Tab-separated table of C-alpha atoms (C1' of nucleotides) in Angstrom:
chain	number	residue	atom	x	y	z
B	54	MET	CA	73.097	-85.956	-129.370
B	55	THR	CA	76.415	-86.474	-129.076
B	56	ALA	CA	77.550	-89.693	-131.310
B	57	SER	CA	77.645	-92.859	-128.657
B	58	PRO	CA	80.972	-94.468	-130.219
B	59	GLU	CA	78.256	-97.834	-129.767
B	60	VAL	CA	75.605	-96.225	-131.697
B	61	GLU	CA	78.181	-95.920	-134.660
B	62	ARG	CA	79.740	-99.321	-134.609
B	63	GLN	CA	76.806	-101.438	-135.010
B	64	LEU	CA	75.825	-98.361	-137.969
B	65	GLU	CA	78.745	-99.538	-139.398
B	66	ARG	CA	77.817	-103.680	-139.442
B	67	ILE	CA	74.151	-102.466	-139.934
B	68	ARG	CA	75.308	-100.629	-143.308
B	69	THR	CA	78.165	-103.206	-144.243
B	70	GLY	CA	76.737	-104.904	-147.602
B	71	SER	CA	74.076	-103.120	-148.311
B	72	VAL	CA	72.680	-100.829	-151.220
B	73	ASP	CA	70.770	-99.062	-150.378
B	74	PHE	CA	70.147	-96.985	-146.432
B	75	VAL	CA	67.102	-94.654	-146.230
B	76	GLY	CA	66.427	-93.326	-143.000
B	77	GLU	CA	69.846	-93.539	-141.517
B	78	ASP	CA	69.606	-90.011	-139.925
B	79	GLU	CA	66.392	-90.974	-138.295
B	80	LEU	CA	67.838	-94.368	-137.086
B	81	ARG	CA	70.361	-93.136	-135.597
B	82	PRO	CA	68.575	-91.363	-132.416
B	83	ARG	CA	66.916	-94.746	-132.435
B	84	LEU	CA	69.476	-96.199	-132.350
B	85	ALA	CA	71.012	-94.818	-129.227
B	86	LYS	CA	68.090	-94.503	-127.104
B	87	ALA	CA	66.658	-98.571	-127.864
B	88	ILE	CA	70.470	-99.084	-126.743
B	89	GLU	CA	70.292	-97.069	-123.704
B	90	GLU	CA	67.198	-97.871	-122.697
B	91	GLY	CA	67.797	-101.694	-123.282
B	92	ARG	CA	64.625	-101.727	-125.923
B	93	PRO	CA	66.009	-103.427	-128.922
B	94	LEU	CA	64.756	-102.456	-132.857
B	95	ARG	CA	62.222	-104.533	-134.457
B	96	VAL	CA	64.061	-105.890	-137.495
B	97	LYS	CA	61.662	-107.097	-140.603
B	98	LEU	CA	62.158	-109.072	-143.166
B	99	GLY	CA	59.551	-111.279	-144.968
B	100	MET	CA	59.425	-113.479	-147.606
B	101	ASP	CA	56.905	-115.018	-149.503
B	102	PRO	CA	56.584	-118.829	-149.345
B	103	SER	CA	56.304	-119.043	-153.271
B	104	ALA	CA	58.475	-121.940	-153.643
B	105	PRO	CA	59.381	-124.296	-151.120
B	106	ASP	CA	62.574	-123.991	-150.893
B	107	LEU	CA	65.101	-120.860	-149.764
B	108	HIS	CA	68.201	-120.603	-151.711
B	109	VAL	CA	71.649	-118.411	-150.740
B	110	GLY	CA	69.528	-115.266	-152.612
B	111	HIS	CA	68.132	-115.565	-149.555
B	112	THR	CA	70.847	-116.207	-147.179
B	113	VAL	CA	72.181	-112.282	-148.444
B	114	THR	CA	68.821	-110.173	-146.701
B	115	LEU	CA	68.969	-113.582	-144.295
B	116	GLU	CA	72.517	-112.766	-143.216
B	117	LYS	CA	72.073	-108.441	-142.229
B	118	LEU	CA	69.135	-110.152	-140.558
B	119	LYS	CA	71.264	-112.264	-138.182
B	120	ILE	CA	73.747	-109.233	-137.963
B	121	PHE	CA	71.073	-107.186	-136.238
B	122	GLN	CA	69.819	-110.307	-134.012
B	123	GLU	CA	73.664	-110.515	-133.536
B	124	LEU	CA	73.890	-106.356	-131.879
B	125	GLY	CA	70.481	-107.696	-129.738
B	126	HIS	CA	67.992	-106.246	-131.540
B	127	THR	CA	64.557	-108.464	-132.291
B	128	PRO	CA	64.623	-109.718	-135.843
B	129	ILE	CA	61.296	-110.976	-136.936
B	130	PHE	CA	61.227	-113.559	-140.189
B	131	LEU	CA	57.523	-112.385	-141.588
B	132	VAL	CA	55.799	-114.941	-144.010
B	133	GLY	CA	53.613	-113.179	-146.406
B	134	ASP	CA	51.320	-115.967	-146.516
B	135	PHE	CA	48.609	-113.816	-147.252
B	136	THR	CA	50.750	-111.752	-149.530
B	137	ALA	CA	51.443	-115.010	-151.995
B	138	ARG	CA	47.978	-115.318	-151.798
B	139	ILE	CA	48.164	-112.530	-153.815
B	140	GLY	CA	51.383	-112.968	-156.160
B	141	ASP	CA	53.709	-110.574	-155.746
B	142	PRO	CA	54.030	-108.993	-159.504
B	143	THR	CA	58.113	-107.829	-158.824
B	144	GLY	CA	60.947	-107.457	-161.584
B	145	LYS	CA	58.393	-109.502	-163.283
B	146	ASN	CA	56.968	-108.854	-166.405
B	147	LYS	CA	53.733	-111.543	-165.821
B	148	ALA	CA	51.780	-111.260	-162.563
B	149	ARG	CA	52.743	-113.690	-160.588
B	150	PRO	CA	50.180	-116.461	-159.945
B	151	ALA	CA	48.712	-116.494	-156.939
B	152	LEU	CA	48.853	-119.940	-154.675
B	153	ASP	CA	46.140	-121.207	-153.111
B	154	GLU	CA	45.921	-121.787	-149.395
B	155	GLU	CA	47.262	-125.344	-148.815
B	156	GLN	CA	50.546	-124.544	-151.351
B	157	VAL	CA	51.546	-121.297	-148.977
B	158	LYS	CA	50.753	-123.528	-145.863
B	159	ALA	CA	53.069	-126.227	-146.925
B	160	ASN	CA	55.629	-123.896	-147.905
B	161	ALA	CA	55.766	-121.527	-145.026
B	162	VAL	CA	56.692	-124.962	-142.783
B	163	THR	CA	59.755	-125.909	-144.684
B	164	TYR	CA	60.616	-121.652	-144.678
B	165	VAL	CA	60.834	-121.683	-141.162
B	166	GLU	CA	62.984	-124.856	-141.210
B	167	GLN	CA	65.195	-123.621	-143.438
B	168	VAL	CA	64.881	-120.421	-141.734
B	169	ALA	CA	66.673	-121.559	-138.464
B	170	ARG	CA	69.984	-122.900	-140.530
B	171	VAL	CA	70.801	-119.484	-140.350
B	172	LEU	CA	69.012	-117.707	-137.750
B	173	ASP	CA	68.691	-118.212	-134.475
B	174	VAL	CA	64.374	-118.835	-134.586
B	175	GLU	CA	64.865	-119.431	-130.306
B	176	ARG	CA	65.200	-115.579	-129.863
B	177	ALA	CA	63.459	-114.353	-133.206
B	178	GLU	CA	59.856	-113.439	-133.925
B	179	ILE	CA	57.927	-116.063	-136.718
B	180	ARG	CA	55.150	-113.841	-137.860
B	181	PHE	CA	53.165	-114.471	-140.723
B	182	ASN	CA	50.970	-111.685	-141.880
B	183	GLY	CA	47.425	-113.721	-142.582
B	184	GLU	CA	47.361	-113.135	-138.596
B	185	TRP	CA	46.469	-109.582	-138.990
B	186	MET	CA	45.401	-109.005	-142.967
B	187	ASP	CA	43.555	-111.552	-142.542
B	188	ALA	CA	41.527	-109.448	-139.839
B	189	LEU	CA	40.480	-106.534	-141.807
B	190	SER	CA	37.497	-105.166	-143.141
B	191	PRO	CA	36.990	-104.640	-146.566
B	192	THR	CA	36.556	-101.350	-145.822
B	193	ASP	CA	39.817	-101.439	-144.330
B	194	ILE	CA	41.166	-102.704	-146.974
B	195	VAL	CA	40.369	-100.037	-149.349
B	196	LYS	CA	40.719	-97.272	-146.654
B	197	LEU	CA	44.207	-98.446	-147.032
B	198	CYS	CA	43.860	-98.163	-150.562
B	199	SER	CA	42.977	-94.448	-150.271
B	200	HIS	CA	46.490	-93.389	-148.791
B	201	TYR	CA	48.384	-94.080	-151.985
B	202	THR	CA	48.014	-92.385	-155.530
B	203	VAL	CA	47.937	-94.634	-158.866
B	204	ALA	CA	51.039	-92.515	-159.981
B	205	ARG	CA	52.654	-92.878	-157.301
B	206	MET	CA	51.905	-96.694	-158.217
B	207	LEU	CA	53.061	-96.302	-161.215
B	208	GLU	CA	56.008	-94.982	-160.273
B	209	ARG	CA	57.808	-98.701	-159.558
B	210	ASP	CA	59.961	-98.910	-162.476
B	211	ASP	CA	58.026	-102.707	-163.271
B	212	PHE	CA	54.763	-100.711	-163.411
B	213	SER	CA	55.485	-98.360	-165.336
B	214	LYS	CA	57.408	-100.096	-167.960
B	215	ARG	CA	54.791	-102.749	-168.166
B	216	TYR	CA	52.784	-99.967	-168.427
B	217	ARG	CA	54.786	-97.768	-171.584
B	218	GLU	CA	55.102	-101.427	-173.810
B	219	GLY	CA	51.305	-101.791	-173.387
B	220	LEU	CA	51.488	-105.240	-171.257
B	221	PRO	CA	48.479	-105.829	-168.640
B	222	ILE	CA	48.892	-104.661	-164.838
B	223	SER	CA	45.919	-106.933	-162.675
B	224	VAL	CA	44.194	-103.732	-160.045
B	225	HIS	CA	45.030	-106.311	-157.608
B	226	GLU	CA	48.938	-105.723	-157.874
B	227	PHE	CA	48.962	-102.294	-156.730
B	228	LEU	CA	47.462	-104.213	-153.456
B	229	TYR	CA	51.400	-105.920	-152.917
B	230	PRO	CA	53.282	-103.038	-152.102
B	231	LEU	CA	50.312	-101.883	-149.959
B	232	VAL	CA	49.760	-104.958	-147.920
B	233	GLN	CA	53.540	-104.735	-146.915
B	234	ALA	CA	53.526	-101.449	-146.392
B	235	TYR	CA	50.108	-102.251	-143.686
B	236	ASP	CA	53.032	-105.205	-142.671
B	237	SER	CA	55.464	-102.774	-141.118
B	238	VAL	CA	52.734	-101.669	-139.500
B	239	ALA	CA	51.252	-103.928	-138.000
B	240	LEU	CA	54.832	-105.037	-136.773
B	241	GLN	CA	55.801	-101.118	-135.752
B	242	ALA	CA	59.154	-102.130	-137.539
B	243	ASP	CA	62.314	-99.951	-136.781
B	244	VAL	CA	63.362	-101.622	-140.186
B	245	GLU	CA	62.820	-103.121	-142.711
B	246	LEU	CA	65.448	-105.093	-145.121
B	247	GLY	CA	65.179	-106.461	-148.633
B	248	GLY	CA	66.619	-107.003	-151.721
B	249	THR	CA	67.458	-104.160	-154.503
B	250	ASP	CA	63.889	-104.714	-155.929
B	251	GLN	CA	61.877	-104.124	-152.871
B	252	LEU	CA	63.321	-100.659	-152.335
B	253	PHE	CA	59.902	-99.323	-153.956
B	254	ASN	CA	57.852	-101.195	-151.745
B	255	LEU	CA	59.595	-100.891	-148.703
B	256	LEU	CA	59.442	-96.718	-148.844
B	257	VAL	CA	55.419	-96.982	-149.272
B	258	GLY	CA	56.093	-98.702	-146.276
B	259	ARG	CA	57.600	-96.169	-145.027
B	260	GLU	CA	54.778	-93.634	-145.913
B	261	ILE	CA	52.173	-95.487	-144.796
B	262	GLN	CA	53.254	-95.966	-141.234
B	263	ARG	CA	54.180	-92.383	-141.060
B	264	ASP	CA	50.240	-91.746	-142.404
B	265	TYR	CA	48.875	-94.495	-139.833
B	266	GLY	CA	51.000	-92.639	-137.060
B	267	GLN	CA	54.278	-94.555	-136.843
B	268	ALA	CA	57.980	-93.426	-137.085
B	269	PRO	CA	58.750	-94.130	-140.636
B	270	GLN	CA	61.305	-97.585	-140.970
B	271	ALA	CA	64.672	-97.404	-141.433
B	272	VAL	CA	64.933	-99.294	-145.180
B	273	LEU	CA	68.266	-101.331	-146.163
B	274	THR	CA	68.357	-102.957	-149.783
B	275	HIS	CA	70.970	-105.621	-150.598
B	276	PRO	CA	72.513	-106.815	-153.504
B	277	LEU	CA	70.520	-109.667	-155.393
B	278	LEU	CA	72.196	-112.654	-156.387
B	279	VAL	CA	72.382	-113.400	-159.975
B	280	GLY	CA	71.774	-117.305	-160.404
B	281	THR	CA	74.337	-120.145	-162.106
B	282	ASP	CA	73.496	-118.911	-164.802
B	283	GLY	CA	74.718	-115.763	-164.749
B	284	LYS	CA	71.939	-113.844	-166.182
B	285	GLU	CA	68.622	-113.453	-164.004
B	286	LYS	CA	68.322	-113.047	-161.203
B	287	MET	CA	68.475	-116.343	-158.623
B	288	SER	CA	64.696	-117.760	-159.131
B	289	LYS	CA	63.289	-120.965	-158.320
B	290	SER	CA	60.737	-120.769	-161.146
B	291	VAL	CA	63.748	-120.005	-163.734
B	292	GLY	CA	65.734	-122.619	-162.281
B	293	ASN	CA	69.225	-121.108	-161.457
B	294	THR	CA	69.519	-121.575	-158.376
B	295	ILE	CA	71.306	-122.972	-155.111
B	296	GLY	CA	69.087	-124.544	-152.332
B	297	ILE	CA	70.730	-124.489	-149.380
B	298	THR	CA	69.438	-127.988	-148.799
B	299	ASP	CA	70.459	-128.932	-151.511
B	300	ALA	CA	73.158	-132.077	-151.165
B	301	PRO	CA	76.738	-131.478	-150.598
B	302	GLU	CA	77.363	-132.508	-153.929
B	303	GLU	CA	75.627	-130.136	-155.594
B	304	ILE	CA	75.655	-126.944	-153.856
B	305	TYR	CA	79.738	-127.750	-155.170
B	306	GLY	CA	78.917	-128.826	-158.574
B	307	LYS	CA	76.443	-125.112	-158.998
B	308	THR	CA	79.047	-123.240	-156.906
B	309	MET	CA	82.005	-124.416	-159.520
B	310	SER	CA	79.812	-124.255	-162.859
B	311	ILE	CA	79.322	-120.271	-162.595
B	312	SER	CA	81.306	-117.865	-164.611
B	313	ASP	CA	84.431	-116.131	-162.538
B	314	LYS	CA	82.427	-113.215	-163.610
B	315	LEU	CA	79.556	-113.979	-161.531
B	316	MET	CA	81.830	-115.519	-158.722
B	317	ALA	CA	83.328	-112.321	-158.345
B	318	ASP	CA	79.704	-110.761	-157.646
B	319	TRP	CA	78.692	-113.825	-155.427
B	320	VAL	CA	81.747	-113.222	-153.071
B	321	GLY	CA	81.192	-109.505	-153.284
B	322	ALA	CA	77.481	-110.434	-151.907
B	323	LEU	CA	77.908	-112.875	-149.739
B	324	SER	CA	81.144	-111.858	-147.739
B	325	PHE	CA	79.860	-108.975	-145.558
B	326	GLY	CA	80.142	-110.311	-142.124
B	327	ARG	CA	81.812	-113.536	-142.651
B	328	TRP	CA	84.116	-113.955	-146.365
B	329	GLU	CA	85.885	-110.961	-146.241
B	330	ASP	CA	88.896	-112.608	-146.155
B	331	LEU	CA	87.804	-113.702	-150.260
B	332	LEU	CA	87.096	-110.356	-151.670
B	333	PRO	CA	91.226	-109.028	-152.507
B	334	GLN	CA	91.626	-112.528	-154.586
B	335	ALA	CA	88.101	-111.709	-156.143
B	336	ARG	CA	88.674	-108.204	-156.602
B	337	SER	CA	92.476	-109.261	-158.368
B	338	GLY	CA	90.574	-112.634	-160.548
B	339	GLU	CA	94.148	-114.383	-159.700
B	340	ASP	CA	93.845	-118.455	-159.751
B	341	PRO	CA	90.083	-118.140	-160.625
B	342	LEU	CA	89.489	-121.713	-159.852
B	343	GLY	CA	91.243	-121.911	-156.890
B	344	LEU	CA	89.329	-119.310	-155.701
B	345	LYS	CA	86.088	-120.829	-156.829
B	346	LYS	CA	86.639	-124.164	-155.502
B	347	GLU	CA	87.029	-122.088	-151.703
B	348	LEU	CA	83.594	-120.894	-152.108
B	349	ALA	CA	82.044	-124.257	-152.949
B	350	ARG	CA	84.080	-125.217	-150.273
B	351	ARG	CA	82.615	-122.504	-148.083
B	352	MET	CA	79.062	-123.083	-149.418
B	353	VAL	CA	78.786	-126.791	-148.627
B	354	ALA	CA	80.176	-126.276	-145.128
B	355	ARG	CA	78.019	-122.964	-144.708
B	356	PHE	CA	74.660	-125.636	-145.033
B	357	HIS	CA	75.896	-128.766	-144.382
B	358	GLY	CA	78.974	-128.804	-141.772
B	359	ASP	CA	82.680	-128.991	-142.257
B	360	ASP	CA	82.351	-132.788	-143.122
B	361	ALA	CA	80.337	-132.455	-146.139
B	362	VAL	CA	83.086	-130.702	-147.628
B	363	GLY	CA	85.704	-133.649	-148.572
B	364	SER	CA	83.299	-136.013	-150.445
B	365	ALA	CA	81.925	-133.207	-152.285
B	366	GLU	CA	85.025	-131.324	-153.470
B	367	GLY	CA	86.574	-135.114	-153.740
B	368	HIS	CA	82.753	-136.247	-156.413
B	369	PHE	CA	83.518	-133.062	-158.214
B	370	GLN	CA	87.127	-134.147	-158.617
B	371	GLN	CA	87.101	-137.708	-159.956
B	372	VAL	CA	83.082	-137.112	-162.215
B	373	ILE	CA	83.785	-133.992	-163.752
B	374	GLN	CA	87.491	-133.111	-163.721
B	375	ARG	CA	88.578	-136.693	-164.768
B	376	GLY	CA	85.187	-137.861	-166.187
B	377	GLU	CA	85.242	-141.286	-163.986
B	378	THR	CA	82.221	-142.733	-162.906
B	379	PRO	CA	81.378	-141.290	-158.787
B	380	ASP	CA	81.943	-143.887	-156.511
B	381	GLU	CA	78.065	-144.003	-155.557
B	382	VAL	CA	75.753	-144.591	-157.920
B	383	PRO	CA	72.060	-144.435	-157.318
B	384	GLU	CA	71.028	-148.287	-158.410
B	385	VAL	CA	67.364	-149.001	-160.062
B	386	GLU	CA	65.812	-152.049	-160.766
B	387	LEU	CA	63.627	-152.452	-164.430
B	388	ALA	CA	61.268	-155.436	-164.824
B	389	LEU	CA	61.565	-157.044	-168.296
B	390	GLY	CA	57.689	-158.031	-167.817
B	391	GLY	CA	58.616	-161.307	-169.404
B	392	GLU	CA	60.154	-160.314	-172.573
B	393	ALA	CA	63.281	-161.004	-172.915
B	394	ASN	CA	65.015	-157.730	-173.568
B	395	LEU	CA	64.382	-153.974	-173.015
B	396	GLY	CA	64.935	-151.345	-175.577
B	397	LEU	CA	67.871	-149.264	-174.344
B	398	LEU	CA	65.120	-145.969	-175.236
B	399	ASP	CA	62.663	-147.533	-172.273
B	400	VAL	CA	65.698	-148.017	-170.413
B	401	LEU	CA	67.105	-144.301	-170.561
B	402	ARG	CA	63.609	-142.718	-170.211
B	403	GLN	CA	62.530	-145.340	-167.364
B	404	THR	CA	66.042	-144.436	-165.167
B	405	PHE	CA	66.535	-141.165	-165.617
B	406	GLY	CA	63.209	-140.295	-165.807
B	407	LEU	CA	63.077	-138.516	-169.406
B	408	ALA	CA	60.177	-137.187	-170.718
B	409	SER	CA	59.901	-139.644	-173.396
B	410	ASN	CA	61.840	-142.357	-175.797
B	411	GLY	CA	62.188	-138.941	-178.188
B	412	GLU	CA	64.428	-137.803	-175.627
B	413	ALA	CA	65.972	-140.470	-175.013
B	414	ARG	CA	66.662	-140.678	-178.426
B	415	ARG	CA	68.244	-137.744	-178.485
B	416	LEU	CA	70.663	-138.570	-176.068
B	417	VAL	CA	71.690	-141.412	-177.502
B	418	SER	CA	72.104	-139.129	-180.681
B	419	GLY	CA	74.332	-136.611	-179.222
B	420	GLY	CA	76.744	-139.267	-177.787
B	421	ALA	CA	75.690	-138.704	-174.442
B	422	VAL	CA	74.633	-142.214	-174.002
B	423	GLN	CA	76.991	-144.879	-172.283
B	424	VAL	CA	76.780	-147.993	-170.738
B	425	ASP	CA	79.356	-150.022	-169.052
B	426	GLU	CA	81.882	-147.098	-170.008
B	427	GLY	CA	81.208	-147.442	-173.685
B	428	ARG	CA	79.473	-144.934	-176.005
B	429	VAL	CA	76.568	-146.117	-177.383
B	430	ASP	CA	74.990	-145.281	-180.539
B	431	ASP	CA	72.653	-147.504	-181.756
B	432	PRO	CA	69.179	-146.279	-180.147
B	433	LYS	CA	67.521	-149.496	-181.794
B	434	LEU	CA	69.702	-151.601	-178.989
B	435	ARG	CA	68.557	-153.952	-176.650
B	436	LEU	CA	69.064	-154.472	-173.399
B	437	ALA	CA	69.239	-158.336	-171.571
B	438	ALA	CA	68.440	-159.462	-167.996
B	439	GLY	CA	71.091	-158.644	-165.821
B	440	GLU	CA	73.224	-155.329	-164.690
B	441	TYR	CA	74.375	-152.003	-166.319
B	442	LEU	CA	76.257	-149.125	-165.912
B	443	LEU	CA	74.609	-146.124	-167.699
B	444	ARG	CA	75.746	-143.085	-167.995
B	445	ALA	CA	73.435	-140.032	-169.956
B	446	GLY	CA	75.279	-136.765	-170.160
B	447	LYS	CA	78.382	-135.720	-168.053
B	448	ARG	CA	76.444	-135.987	-164.188
B	449	ARG	CA	73.935	-138.814	-165.238
B	450	PHE	CA	74.280	-141.391	-163.908
B	451	ALA	CA	72.680	-144.524	-162.642
B	452	ARG	CA	73.356	-149.070	-162.364
B	453	VAL	CA	70.303	-150.775	-163.662
B	454	SER	CA	69.427	-154.470	-163.118
B	455	LEU	CA	66.890	-155.647	-165.418
B	456	LYS	CA	64.891	-158.259	-164.193
A	179	G	C1'	29.629	-98.790	-174.375
A	180	G	C1'	32.180	-97.342	-179.137
A	181	A	C1'	36.454	-97.954	-182.525
A	182	G	C1'	41.198	-100.246	-183.538
A	183	A	C1'	44.967	-104.399	-182.762
A	184	G	C1'	46.679	-108.572	-181.237
A	185	G	C1'	46.752	-114.296	-179.049
A	186	U	C1'	51.549	-119.478	-183.028
A	187	A	C1'	55.834	-124.459	-179.463
A	188	C	C1'	59.574	-122.948	-172.950
A	189	C	C1'	60.160	-117.442	-174.636
A	190	A	C1'	59.893	-113.789	-178.572
A	191	A	C1'	58.851	-113.948	-183.616
A	192	A	C1'	57.755	-114.857	-188.773
A	193	G	C1'	53.877	-117.802	-191.598
A	194	C	C1'	48.214	-115.824	-193.640
A	195	G	C1'	45.132	-121.936	-198.231
A	196	G	C1'	48.771	-127.209	-199.811
A	197	C	C1'	55.995	-127.699	-200.004
A	198	C	C1'	54.082	-126.440	-191.795
A	199	A	C1'	55.757	-130.172	-186.609
A	200	A	C1'	55.767	-124.702	-188.649
A	201	A	C1'	61.273	-119.651	-190.739
A	202	U	C1'	64.641	-116.873	-187.515
A	203	G	C1'	66.177	-115.476	-182.663
A	204	G	C1'	66.380	-116.628	-177.018
A	205	G	C1'	66.590	-120.275	-173.148
A	206	G	C1'	67.197	-125.707	-172.724
A	207	C	C1'	70.076	-130.493	-173.595
A	208	G	C1'	74.268	-133.039	-175.584
A	209	G	C1'	79.160	-132.392	-177.998
A	210	A	C1'	83.536	-130.137	-178.557
A	211	C	C1'	87.140	-127.300	-176.651
A	212	U	C1'	88.947	-125.785	-170.918
A	213	G	C1'	91.298	-124.538	-164.893
A	214	U	C1'	85.369	-125.449	-163.248
A	215	A	C1'	83.414	-122.265	-166.201
A	216	A	C1'	82.935	-118.136	-169.866
A	217	A	C1'	83.322	-117.272	-174.703
A	218	U	C1'	83.445	-120.254	-179.134
A	219	C	C1'	81.884	-124.212	-182.617
A	220	C	C1'	78.769	-128.981	-183.698
A	221	G	C1'	74.275	-131.188	-183.354
A	222	C	C1'	69.580	-131.892	-180.915
A	223	U	C1'	64.704	-129.193	-179.266
A	224	G	C1'	56.219	-132.509	-179.494
A	225	G	C1'	54.554	-137.305	-179.612
A	226	U	C1'	55.029	-142.265	-181.855
A	227	U	C1'	56.344	-149.720	-182.854
A	228	U	C1'	60.270	-143.010	-186.715
A	229	U	C1'	61.421	-142.893	-194.772
A	230	A	C1'	55.691	-143.221	-192.128
A	231	C	C1'	51.666	-141.835	-188.676
A	232	C	C1'	49.402	-139.305	-184.735
A	233	U	C1'	48.355	-134.498	-181.266
A	234	U	C1'	49.930	-129.320	-182.160
A	235	C	C1'	48.921	-122.380	-183.928
A	236	G	C1'	43.469	-118.398	-177.418
A	237	G	C1'	38.148	-121.691	-177.074
A	238	A	C1'	33.618	-123.890	-179.679
A	239	G	C1'	32.009	-124.894	-184.346
A	240	G	C1'	31.828	-124.143	-189.813
A	241	U	C1'	33.368	-124.064	-195.088
A	242	U	C1'	37.205	-126.248	-198.372
A	243	C	C1'	39.565	-132.665	-201.608
A	244	G	C1'	42.730	-129.446	-197.920
A	245	A	C1'	42.604	-124.673	-192.874
A	246	A	C1'	48.007	-121.583	-188.290
A	247	U	C1'	46.292	-119.836	-192.447
A	248	C	C1'	39.194	-118.151	-194.593
A	249	C	C1'	34.099	-117.993	-191.819
A	250	U	C1'	30.663	-117.693	-187.253
A	251	C	C1'	29.975	-117.211	-181.960
A	252	C	C1'	32.916	-117.214	-177.326
A	253	C	C1'	37.304	-116.024	-174.409
A	254	C	C1'	41.608	-113.381	-173.166
A	255	U	C1'	45.657	-108.749	-173.812
A	256	C	C1'	46.330	-104.164	-175.040
A	257	U	C1'	45.644	-98.512	-177.725
A	258	C	C1'	42.270	-94.428	-178.512
A	259	C	C1'	37.010	-92.292	-176.968
A	260	A	C1'	33.024	-92.586	-173.694
RNA sequence: GGAGAGGUACCAAAGCGGCCAAAUGGGGCGGACUGUAAAUCCGCUGGUUUUACCUUCGGAGGUUCGAAUCCUCCCCUCUCCA
């Protein structure tokens, strides 16, 4: 078969921004056939609804799914409601706790809503793997297990690592890659997308598909975004995420708080199909502050629209760069409960939702607390009825009225 | 089933009868510095009505004036053997 320009054009876009591309040669004729017969490829991206929010880390592969959509293929967003109940061990040193059904359902709903911000869900398949997994009999599951060996399971990095280090591995964790693989069988996926940490699971999919008499899917992995801490993979449980539903000021501020080095990585990972123009500056390292602001602006615009950019940036300049009080400060009312006044520590704890008065005390003794724009360092201070502007650290503000 | 090792604060890890609210490192939170950062430096990091008291060292009991430390039972993890 001669390579058609259209096939090569599509492959080029598909390849952009990916790390591994397994099965490209097998995909080429399938792609050609797909184009010829007007029968789109089925492209699978699965996510476990293990946390209620998607973050920018998720958007890397989502973006690739969108590219497939733009090329006329069928994006399948697979919500791993069943797999979330198993708990994916990938990249963890511990088994991830399985979630209960209710939690999973609630998360799944918000996932789909959030995916709609990136993908045209009207023209996508949204599926749940509980659909076919719950229908399997124990016999079916045992059969599925028979297609893979323990030795091969232990090839997976986090398994072998834990095994070597004497950390526990539960048997059910071996089920995860197999279930994910079976999803590809059920969906008859031509392509599956994932992060680089998913490579093993994705490849298991190829083998299992073959065993079930299907042509193996092509596999595309993409870089994992390191979280705002600059150390670990972005993940809700580490708390280093930028959520796509975060407020504009949050998205802007969190983006500004990343290190210059991390910024370059982010631009690299997030650029494909979208922000290539930022790449030269990211590589040269020129004017990092300017580039970071541009990145922050684009992040805000991407998830909240252009209109949100101005105020998010203004907020940042005012509060972080100049250390001033923001225009909008949350208002809190506290009851004195008949007393003449209320201790500062109690006021701080209640207005900022601190865990204890001890935490409030630490903030005060650390010099982080301001009342009406003047630093306070007496933890025994008591506030009488009235209005106060409270600040705790750089970013926490509240206008408190004591009654 | 047998033998051995182990479970300490958010994590890792010391402590092995009183000086232990528990060393140290990481993380986190503050502060200083800065180009927003990073790096660096400093402080804090169980709770309270804070020179004291209360709750904490897998769980439940027990010994003792006193237990993270000793004993008993139980639960969990790892290794080797079967």
